[in-house]
Coordinates of C-alpha atoms in Angstrom, one line a residue:
Chain A
M9 CA 113.8 83.8 67.0
K10 CA 111.1 86.4 68.1
L11 CA 112.8 89.9 68.8
L12 CA 110.8 92.5 70.6
Y13 CA 111.8 96.3 70.9
F14 CA 110.5 98.8 73.3
A15 CA 110.6 102.5 73.9
W16 CA 113.2 104.5 72.0
L17 CA 114.9 101.2 70.8
R18 CA 111.5 100.4 69.1
Q19 CA 111.5 103.9 67.5
K20 CA 115.0 103.9 66.3
I21 CA 114.8 100.3 64.9
G22 CA 111.6 101.2 63.4
T23 CA 109.6 98.1 64.4
A24 CA 108.1 96.7 67.6
E25 CA 108.5 93.0 66.8
E26 CA 110.2 90.8 64.2
T27 CA 111.1 87.1 63.7
L28 CA 114.6 86.6 62.5
D29 CA 116.9 83.6 61.9
P30 CA 120.3 84.5 63.1
P31 CA 123.2 82.3 61.7
G32 CA 124.2 79.3 63.9
S33 CA 127.4 81.0 65.0
I34 CA 125.2 83.6 67.0
A35 CA 125.3 81.9 70.5
T36 CA 125.1 84.7 73.0
V37 CA 123.0 87.8 73.6
A38 CA 126.2 89.9 73.0
Q39 CA 126.8 88.1 69.6
L40 CA 123.1 88.6 68.6
I41 CA 123.4 92.4 69.4
D42 CA 126.6 92.6 67.2
W43 CA 124.9 90.7 64.4
L44 CA 121.8 92.9 64.6
K45 CA 124.0 96.0 64.1
T46 CA 125.0 94.5 60.7
R47 CA 121.4 94.7 59.5
G48 CA 121.4 98.5 59.0
P49 CA 122.1 102.0 60.5
N50 CA 118.9 102.0 62.4
Y51 CA 120.1 99.0 64.4
V52 CA 123.5 100.6 64.9
E53 CA 122.0 103.8 66.2
A54 CA 119.7 101.8 68.6
L55 CA 122.2 99.4 69.9
T56 CA 125.6 100.9 69.9
N57 CA 125.5 102.2 73.5
T58 CA 125.0 98.9 75.2
K59 CA 125.1 100.6 78.6
L60 CA 121.5 101.7 77.7
V61 CA 120.4 98.2 76.3
R62 CA 118.8 95.9 78.7
V63 CA 117.9 92.3 77.6
A64 CA 115.2 89.8 78.6
V65 CA 115.0 86.2 77.3
N66 CA 111.7 84.5 77.6
R67 CA 110.7 87.5 79.8
E68 CA 113.6 87.2 82.4
Y69 CA 116.5 89.6 82.5
V70 CA 119.8 88.0 81.3
P71 CA 123.4 89.2 81.1
Y72 CA 125.1 89.7 77.8
D73 CA 126.9 86.3 78.0
H74 CA 123.5 84.5 78.3
R75 CA 123.5 81.6 75.8
L76 CA 120.4 81.7 73.3
K77 CA 118.3 78.7 72.3
P78 CA 116.2 78.3 69.1
G79 CA 112.6 79.8 69.8
D80 CA 113.7 82.2 72.5
E81 CA 111.8 85.4 72.9
V82 CA 114.4 88.2 73.1
G83 CA 113.3 91.6 74.4
L84 CA 115.7 94.5 74.0
F85 CA 114.8 97.8 75.7
P86 CA 116.3 100.8 77.6
P87 CA 116.6 101.1 81.4
V88 CA 113.0 100.8 82.7
T89 CA 111.3 103.9 84.2
G90 CA 108.0 102.7 85.6
G91 CA 106.6 103.2 89.0
Chain B
M30 CA 98.0 90.2 93.9
I31 CA 99.2 92.2 90.8
R32 CA 97.4 93.9 88.0
V33 CA 98.5 95.8 85.0
Q34 CA 95.8 97.8 83.4
R35 CA 95.0 100.8 81.2
E36 CA 92.1 101.9 83.4
D37 CA 92.3 104.0 86.6
F38 CA 92.0 102.5 89.9
D39 CA 90.2 103.7 93.2
P40 CA 92.8 103.5 96.0
G41 CA 90.1 103.4 98.7
Q42 CA 88.2 100.6 97.1
E43 CA 91.4 98.6 96.4
I44 CA 92.5 99.0 100.0
A45 CA 89.1 98.2 101.3
A46 CA 88.9 95.1 99.2
L47 CA 92.2 93.9 100.4
T48 CA 91.2 94.1 104.1
R49 CA 87.5 93.4 103.8
G50 CA 86.3 90.6 106.3
R51 CA 89.8 90.5 107.7
T52 CA 90.3 91.2 111.5
D53 CA 93.8 90.2 111.9
I54 CA 95.4 93.0 110.0
G55 CA 97.0 95.7 112.3
G56 CA 98.3 98.1 109.7
V57 CA 98.1 98.8 106.0
T58 CA 100.6 101.0 104.2
S59 CA 100.0 102.2 100.6
F60 CA 102.0 104.3 98.0
I61 CA 100.2 105.9 95.0
G62 CA 102.4 107.4 92.3
L63 CA 100.9 110.3 90.3
V64 CA 101.9 112.0 87.1
R65 CA 103.5 115.4 87.7
D66 CA 102.9 118.5 85.8
M67 CA 106.6 119.5 85.6
A68 CA 109.9 117.7 84.8
G69 CA 113.3 119.2 84.4
G70 CA 111.9 122.6 84.2
D71 CA 109.4 121.8 81.4
K72 CA 105.7 121.6 81.6
I73 CA 104.3 118.1 81.0
M74 CA 101.2 117.8 78.9
S75 CA 100.8 114.1 79.0
M76 CA 102.8 110.9 79.7
T77 CA 102.4 107.6 78.0
L78 CA 103.5 104.4 79.6
E79 CA 104.6 101.6 77.3
H80 CA 105.2 98.2 78.8
Y81 CA 106.2 94.7 77.9
P82 CA 103.0 92.6 78.2
G83 CA 103.7 89.3 79.8
M84 CA 107.1 90.2 81.0
T85 CA 105.6 93.0 83.1
E86 CA 103.2 90.6 85.1
Q87 CA 105.9 88.0 85.4
Q88 CA 108.3 90.6 86.9
L89 CA 105.6 92.2 89.2
K90 CA 104.8 88.7 90.6
A91 CA 108.5 87.8 91.2
I92 CA 108.7 91.2 93.2
E93 CA 105.6 90.5 95.2
A94 CA 106.8 86.8 96.0
E95 CA 110.1 88.4 97.2
A96 CA 108.4 90.7 99.5
K97 CA 106.3 88.1 100.9
Q98 CA 109.2 86.0 101.6
R99 CA 111.1 88.8 103.3
W100 CA 108.4 90.3 105.5
P101 CA 105.4 88.8 107.5
L102 CA 102.7 90.2 105.1
D103 CA 98.9 89.4 105.2
A104 CA 98.2 91.0 101.8
V105 CA 100.0 92.6 98.9
L106 CA 98.5 94.5 95.9
I107 CA 100.3 96.1 93.0
V108 CA 98.3 97.9 90.4
H109 CA 100.2 99.6 87.6
R110 CA 98.7 101.3 84.6
Y111 CA 99.9 101.8 81.1
G112 CA 98.7 104.0 78.2
E113 CA 98.3 107.9 78.0
L114 CA 97.9 109.7 81.4
K115 CA 97.6 113.3 82.3
P116 CA 99.3 115.3 85.2
G117 CA 97.5 114.4 88.5
D118 CA 96.6 110.9 87.1
R119 CA 97.3 107.9 89.2
I120 CA 100.1 105.6 87.7
V121 CA 100.8 103.0 90.4
L122 CA 99.4 101.7 93.7
V123 CA 101.3 99.4 96.0
V124 CA 99.5 98.3 99.3
T125 CA 100.9 96.0 101.9
A126 CA 99.1 94.8 105.0
S127 CA 100.7 93.2 108.0
S128 CA 100.2 92.8 111.8
H129 CA 103.6 94.7 112.1
R130 CA 103.6 98.2 110.9
D131 CA 107.4 98.2 110.3
A132 CA 107.0 95.3 107.9
A133 CA 104.1 97.0 106.2
F134 CA 106.2 100.1 105.6
D135 CA 109.4 98.3 104.6
A136 CA 107.6 96.0 102.2
C137 CA 105.7 98.8 100.6
R138 CA 109.0 100.8 100.0
F139 CA 110.8 97.7 98.8
L140 CA 108.0 97.0 96.2
I141 CA 108.0 100.5 94.8
D142 CA 111.7 100.8 94.8
W143 CA 112.0 97.5 93.0
L144 CA 109.3 97.9 90.6
K145 CA 110.9 101.2 89.4
T146 CA 114.2 99.3 88.4
K147 CA 112.8 96.0 87.4
A148 CA 109.2 96.3 86.0
P149 CA 109.5 96.8 82.2
F150 CA 107.6 100.2 81.8
W151 CA 108.9 103.2 79.8
K152 CA 107.6 106.7 80.1
L153 CA 107.2 108.9 77.2
E154 CA 106.5 112.6 78.2
E155 CA 104.9 115.2 76.0
T156 CA 106.5 118.4 77.3
S157 CA 106.5 122.0 76.3
A158 CA 109.9 121.3 74.8
G159 CA 108.6 118.4 72.7
P160 CA 108.3 114.6 73.4
R161 CA 111.0 112.7 75.2
W162 CA 111.6 109.4 76.9
V163 CA 112.2 109.6 80.6
E164 CA 115.6 108.5 81.6
A165 CA 116.3 106.0 84.4
K166 CA 117.5 107.8 87.4
D167 CA 120.7 106.8 89.4
S168 CA 118.7 107.7 92.6
D169 CA 116.2 104.9 91.8
D170 CA 119.0 102.4 91.3
Q171 CA 120.3 103.6 94.6
A172 CA 116.9 103.2 96.2
A173 CA 116.7 99.6 95.0
E174 CA 120.2 98.8 95.9
R175 CA 119.6 99.4 99.7
W176 CA 117.4 96.4 99.7
T177 CA 120.3 94.1 98.5
K178 CA 122.6 94.8 101.6
S179 CA 120.8 93.0 104.3
Chain C
M14 CA 95.6 118.8 108.5
I15 CA 94.5 116.8 111.6
R16 CA 91.1 115.6 112.7
V17 CA 90.1 113.6 115.9
Q18 CA 86.6 112.2 115.5
R19 CA 84.3 109.4 116.6
E20 CA 83.1 108.6 113.1
D21 CA 84.7 106.2 110.6
F22 CA 86.6 107.8 107.6
D23 CA 87.0 106.6 104.0
P24 CA 90.8 106.4 103.2
G25 CA 90.1 106.6 99.5
Q26 CA 88.1 109.9 99.9
E27 CA 90.5 111.3 102.2
I28 CA 93.5 110.6 100.0
A29 CA 91.5 111.9 96.9
A30 CA 90.5 115.1 98.7
L31 CA 94.2 115.7 99.7
T32 CA 95.4 115.4 96.0
R33 CA 92.4 116.8 94.2
G34 CA 93.2 119.5 91.6
R35 CA 97.0 119.1 92.5
T36 CA 99.2 118.2 89.6
D37 CA 102.5 118.8 91.4
I38 CA 102.5 115.7 93.7
G39 CA 104.5 112.8 92.7
G40 CA 103.8 110.4 95.5
V41 CA 101.4 109.8 98.2
T42 CA 102.1 107.4 101.1
S43 CA 99.5 106.5 103.7
F44 CA 99.2 104.2 106.7
I45 CA 95.9 102.9 108.1
G46 CA 95.8 101.3 111.5
L47 CA 93.1 98.7 112.2
V48 CA 91.8 97.1 115.3
R49 CA 93.1 93.5 115.6
D50 CA 91.0 90.6 116.8
M51 CA 93.7 89.1 118.9
A52 CA 96.1 90.5 121.6
G53 CA 98.5 88.4 123.9
G54 CA 96.7 85.2 123.0
D55 CA 93.2 86.7 123.9
K56 CA 90.3 87.4 121.6
I57 CA 89.5 91.1 121.4
M58 CA 85.7 91.7 121.4
S59 CA 86.0 95.5 121.3
M60 CA 88.3 98.3 121.9
T61 CA 87.5 101.8 123.4
L62 CA 89.7 104.7 122.6
E63 CA 89.7 107.4 125.3
H64 CA 91.6 110.7 124.7
Y65 CA 92.4 114.1 126.1
P66 CA 90.3 116.5 124.0
G67 CA 92.1 119.6 123.3
M68 CA 95.5 118.1 124.1
T69 CA 95.1 115.6 121.4
E70 CA 94.6 118.2 118.7
Q71 CA 97.3 120.3 120.0
Q72 CA 99.8 117.2 120.0
L73 CA 98.9 116.1 116.5
K74 CA 99.3 119.6 115.2
A75 CA 102.7 119.9 116.7
I76 CA 103.6 116.5 115.2
E77 CA 102.3 117.6 111.9
A78 CA 104.3 120.9 112.1
E79 CA 107.5 118.8 112.9
A80 CA 107.0 116.6 109.9
K81 CA 106.6 119.5 107.6
Q82 CA 109.7 121.1 108.8
R83 CA 111.7 117.9 108.4
W84 CA 110.5 117.0 105.0
P85 CA 109.4 118.7 101.8
L86 CA 105.8 117.7 102.0
D87 CA 102.9 119.0 99.9
A88 CA 100.1 117.8 102.0
V89 CA 99.8 116.0 105.4
L90 CA 96.6 114.4 106.9
I91 CA 96.0 112.7 110.2
V92 CA 92.8 111.4 111.2
H93 CA 92.3 109.5 114.6
R94 CA 89.3 108.0 115.9
Y95 CA 88.2 107.6 119.6
G96 CA 85.1 105.7 121.1
E97 CA 84.1 102.1 120.8
L98 CA 85.6 100.2 117.9
K99 CA 85.4 96.6 116.7
P100 CA 88.1 94.3 115.2
G101 CA 88.6 95.3 111.7
D102 CA 87.5 98.9 112.3
R103 CA 89.8 101.6 111.2
I104 CA 91.7 103.6 114.1
V105 CA 93.9 106.0 112.4
L106 CA 94.9 107.3 108.9
V107 CA 98.1 109.2 108.1
V108 CA 98.6 110.4 104.6
T109 CA 101.8 112.4 103.4
A110 CA 102.2 113.7 99.8
S111 CA 105.5 114.8 98.4
S112 CA 107.2 115.1 95.0
H113 CA 109.9 112.9 96.6
R114 CA 108.8 109.3 97.5
D115 CA 111.4 108.9 100.3
A116 CA 110.2 112.1 102.0
A117 CA 106.6 110.7 101.7
F118 CA 107.6 107.4 103.2
D119 CA 109.8 108.8 105.9
A120 CA 107.4 111.5 107.1
C121 CA 104.5 108.9 107.1
R122 CA 106.3 106.5 109.3
F123 CA 107.6 109.4 111.5
L124 CA 104.1 110.6 112.0
I125 CA 102.6 107.2 113.0
D126 CA 105.6 106.4 115.3
W127 CA 105.5 109.9 117.0
L128 CA 101.7 109.7 117.4
K129 CA 101.9 106.5 119.1
T130 CA 104.2 107.8 121.8
K131 CA 103.0 111.4 121.9
A132 CA 99.2 111.6 121.2
P133 CA 97.1 111.4 124.3
F134 CA 95.1 108.3 123.5
W135 CA 94.5 105.1 125.6
K136 CA 93.0 101.8 124.5
L137 CA 90.7 99.8 126.6
E138 CA 90.4 96.3 125.3
E139 CA 87.3 94.1 126.0
T140 CA 88.9 90.6 125.8
S141 CA 88.0 87.0 126.3
A142 CA 89.9 87.3 129.6
G143 CA 88.1 90.5 130.7
P144 CA 88.7 94.3 130.2
R145 CA 92.2 95.6 130.2
W146 CA 94.2 98.7 129.3
V147 CA 96.7 98.3 126.6
E148 CA 100.1 98.9 127.9
A149 CA 102.6 101.1 126.0
K150 CA 105.1 99.0 124.1
D151 CA 109.0 99.4 124.4
S152 CA 109.1 98.8 120.7
D153 CA 106.9 101.9 120.0
D154 CA 109.3 104.0 122.2
Q155 CA 112.2 102.6 120.2
A156 CA 110.4 103.3 116.8
A157 CA 109.9 106.9 117.9
E158 CA 113.4 107.2 119.3
R159 CA 114.9 106.5 115.8
W160 CA 113.7 109.9 114.7
T161 CA 115.6 111.8 117.2
K162 CA 119.1 110.5 116.1
S163 CA 119.6 112.5 113.0
Chain D
M29 CA 93.8 124.3 139.8
K30 CA 92.0 121.9 137.3
L31 CA 93.0 118.4 137.4
L32 CA 92.3 115.8 134.6
Y33 CA 92.8 112.0 135.0
F34 CA 92.6 109.5 132.1
A35 CA 92.5 105.8 131.4
W36 CA 93.2 103.5 134.5
L37 CA 94.5 106.7 136.6
R38 CA 90.9 108.1 136.1
Q39 CA 89.4 104.6 137.1
K40 CA 91.5 104.3 140.2
I41 CA 91.0 107.9 141.4
G42 CA 87.4 107.5 140.7
T43 CA 86.9 110.9 138.9
A44 CA 87.7 112.2 135.5
E45 CA 88.1 115.9 136.6
E46 CA 88.4 117.9 139.7
T47 CA 89.2 121.4 140.8
L48 CA 91.5 121.6 143.8
D49 CA 93.3 124.4 145.5
P50 CA 96.8 122.8 146.7
P51 CA 98.5 124.8 149.6
G52 CA 100.9 127.5 148.5
S53 CA 103.8 125.2 149.4
I54 CA 103.1 123.1 146.3
A55 CA 105.5 124.4 143.6
T56 CA 106.2 121.7 141.3
V57 CA 104.6 118.7 139.6
A58 CA 106.4 116.3 141.8
Q59 CA 105.1 118.1 145.0
L60 CA 101.4 118.1 143.6
I61 CA 101.7 114.3 143.0
D62 CA 103.0 113.8 146.7
W63 CA 100.2 116.1 148.0
L64 CA 97.4 114.2 145.9
K65 CA 98.6 111.0 147.5
T66 CA 97.7 112.4 151.0
R67 CA 94.0 112.8 149.8
G68 CA 93.2 109.1 149.9
P69 CA 94.2 105.4 149.2
N70 CA 92.6 105.9 145.7
Y71 CA 95.2 108.5 144.8
V72 CA 98.0 106.4 146.4
E73 CA 97.1 103.5 144.2
A74 CA 96.8 105.6 141.0
L75 CA 100.0 107.6 141.5
T76 CA 102.6 105.5 143.5
N77 CA 104.3 104.1 140.5
T78 CA 105.4 107.4 139.0
K79 CA 107.2 105.6 136.1
L80 CA 103.6 105.1 134.8
V81 CA 102.3 108.6 135.4
R82 CA 102.7 111.2 132.6
V83 CA 101.9 114.8 133.2
A84 CA 100.7 117.6 131.0
V85 CA 100.3 121.2 132.0
N86 CA 98.1 123.2 129.9
R87 CA 98.2 120.4 127.3
E88 CA 101.8 120.1 126.9
Y89 CA 104.0 117.4 128.4
V90 CA 106.1 118.6 131.2
P91 CA 108.8 116.9 133.6
Y92 CA 108.2 116.5 137.2
D93 CA 110.2 119.5 138.2
H94 CA 107.9 121.8 136.1
R95 CA 106.7 124.6 138.3
L96 CA 103.1 125.1 138.5
K97 CA 101.1 128.4 138.2
P98 CA 97.6 129.2 139.6
G99 CA 95.0 128.3 137.0
D100 CA 97.0 125.7 135.3
E101 CA 95.2 122.7 133.8
V102 CA 97.1 119.5 134.9
G103 CA 96.4 116.2 133.1
L104 CA 97.7 113.0 134.7
F105 CA 97.6 109.8 132.7
P106 CA 99.6 106.7 131.9
P107 CA 101.9 106.3 128.8
V108 CA 99.8 106.8 125.8
T109 CA 98.7 103.9 123.5
G110 CA 97.1 105.5 120.4
G111 CA 97.8 105.0 116.8

């Protein structure tokens, strides 16, 4: 599974992109985020306030109960500020 | 038509290209967003726009399609820049053309409201008080929200 | 700023001139009105705009002043042409600049709505069915009317 | 008093501009229009449907009961169609 981080999430986690293989028990976006937080304090700092974490799967916005599939591209980022 | 690019754009040329050779367009509305020199009382030295390549284009295309479905538009253009910008630089251009000026105005405003809440861009300001990520505004959410009521 | 002229204008240059050297402007909204090639089922060959010299400038200045009083605008430009025009030609340009995009949009729309019902211009169309004076539209009166409610 | 006519009013009356000296009994815009209609069938044709006749005095819109002064510039024209 390919993970992409943007803006201050990227800065806090310390990488823009990584390929991870979450355990089979991780079915939803919410579970993925909880699992990521077990990977270190940098993930905890970036992902604790989920009100500020938006999720896109394969470049479309998804809710936290969205079910993940193998090979998904998952983007995690703060609320957008373009325009 | 949508474009995501690092380079500046020329609004006059973009508008002219959109209407060139067309004699059926009654009105063209455009919006240009510019980098301001102040934010929250602090001076802005520069602003860097980060985006999610691929997703940005996909979202902008979806927003454009939505506008074309809602209003009778002859042409739509969205150009959004990324990278480092200075105060006074152009960030975004939205152009809508229609034979009905109300449609052109409404669609242009819809597009800028929606791209502010849906297009995956993030602004990092270099200010006199240090660097900081621009926070999403409730007023932008409310502006986008008004288009979901009808 | 207002201008009434026979010559064409370059929207890009006009917008650029209005914002040049300014770093405090967040958004610029513009509207360009163009001559359409069809009206009421008839082909338009040309359109001649007559106006009331002196009164036109006075009315446009009053409309500009009204917009500046209603909204926090950094700059306003109205350019309106007269004389003979062809389909696809530019008729009018309205540009509003503000640090608030809602103000820029509202003021631009107000200006075009109001000038359509207050600025002393008259359009004579040369059509495939002969020459005819364009009649004022109820929809334009209604569009202008909405600004008197608030 | 300087009178200016525009668009189809100008065409029907047959002149763009004229200087007239209405009798002293003509006090208002409405009276001026009625008096003009006594000047010929071209004026009658141009001015009969007053729903289509707008009036400006000294380049400002005025209602029909507006009182005229000597030396006023009076513009008569159909509803405007600019923009």
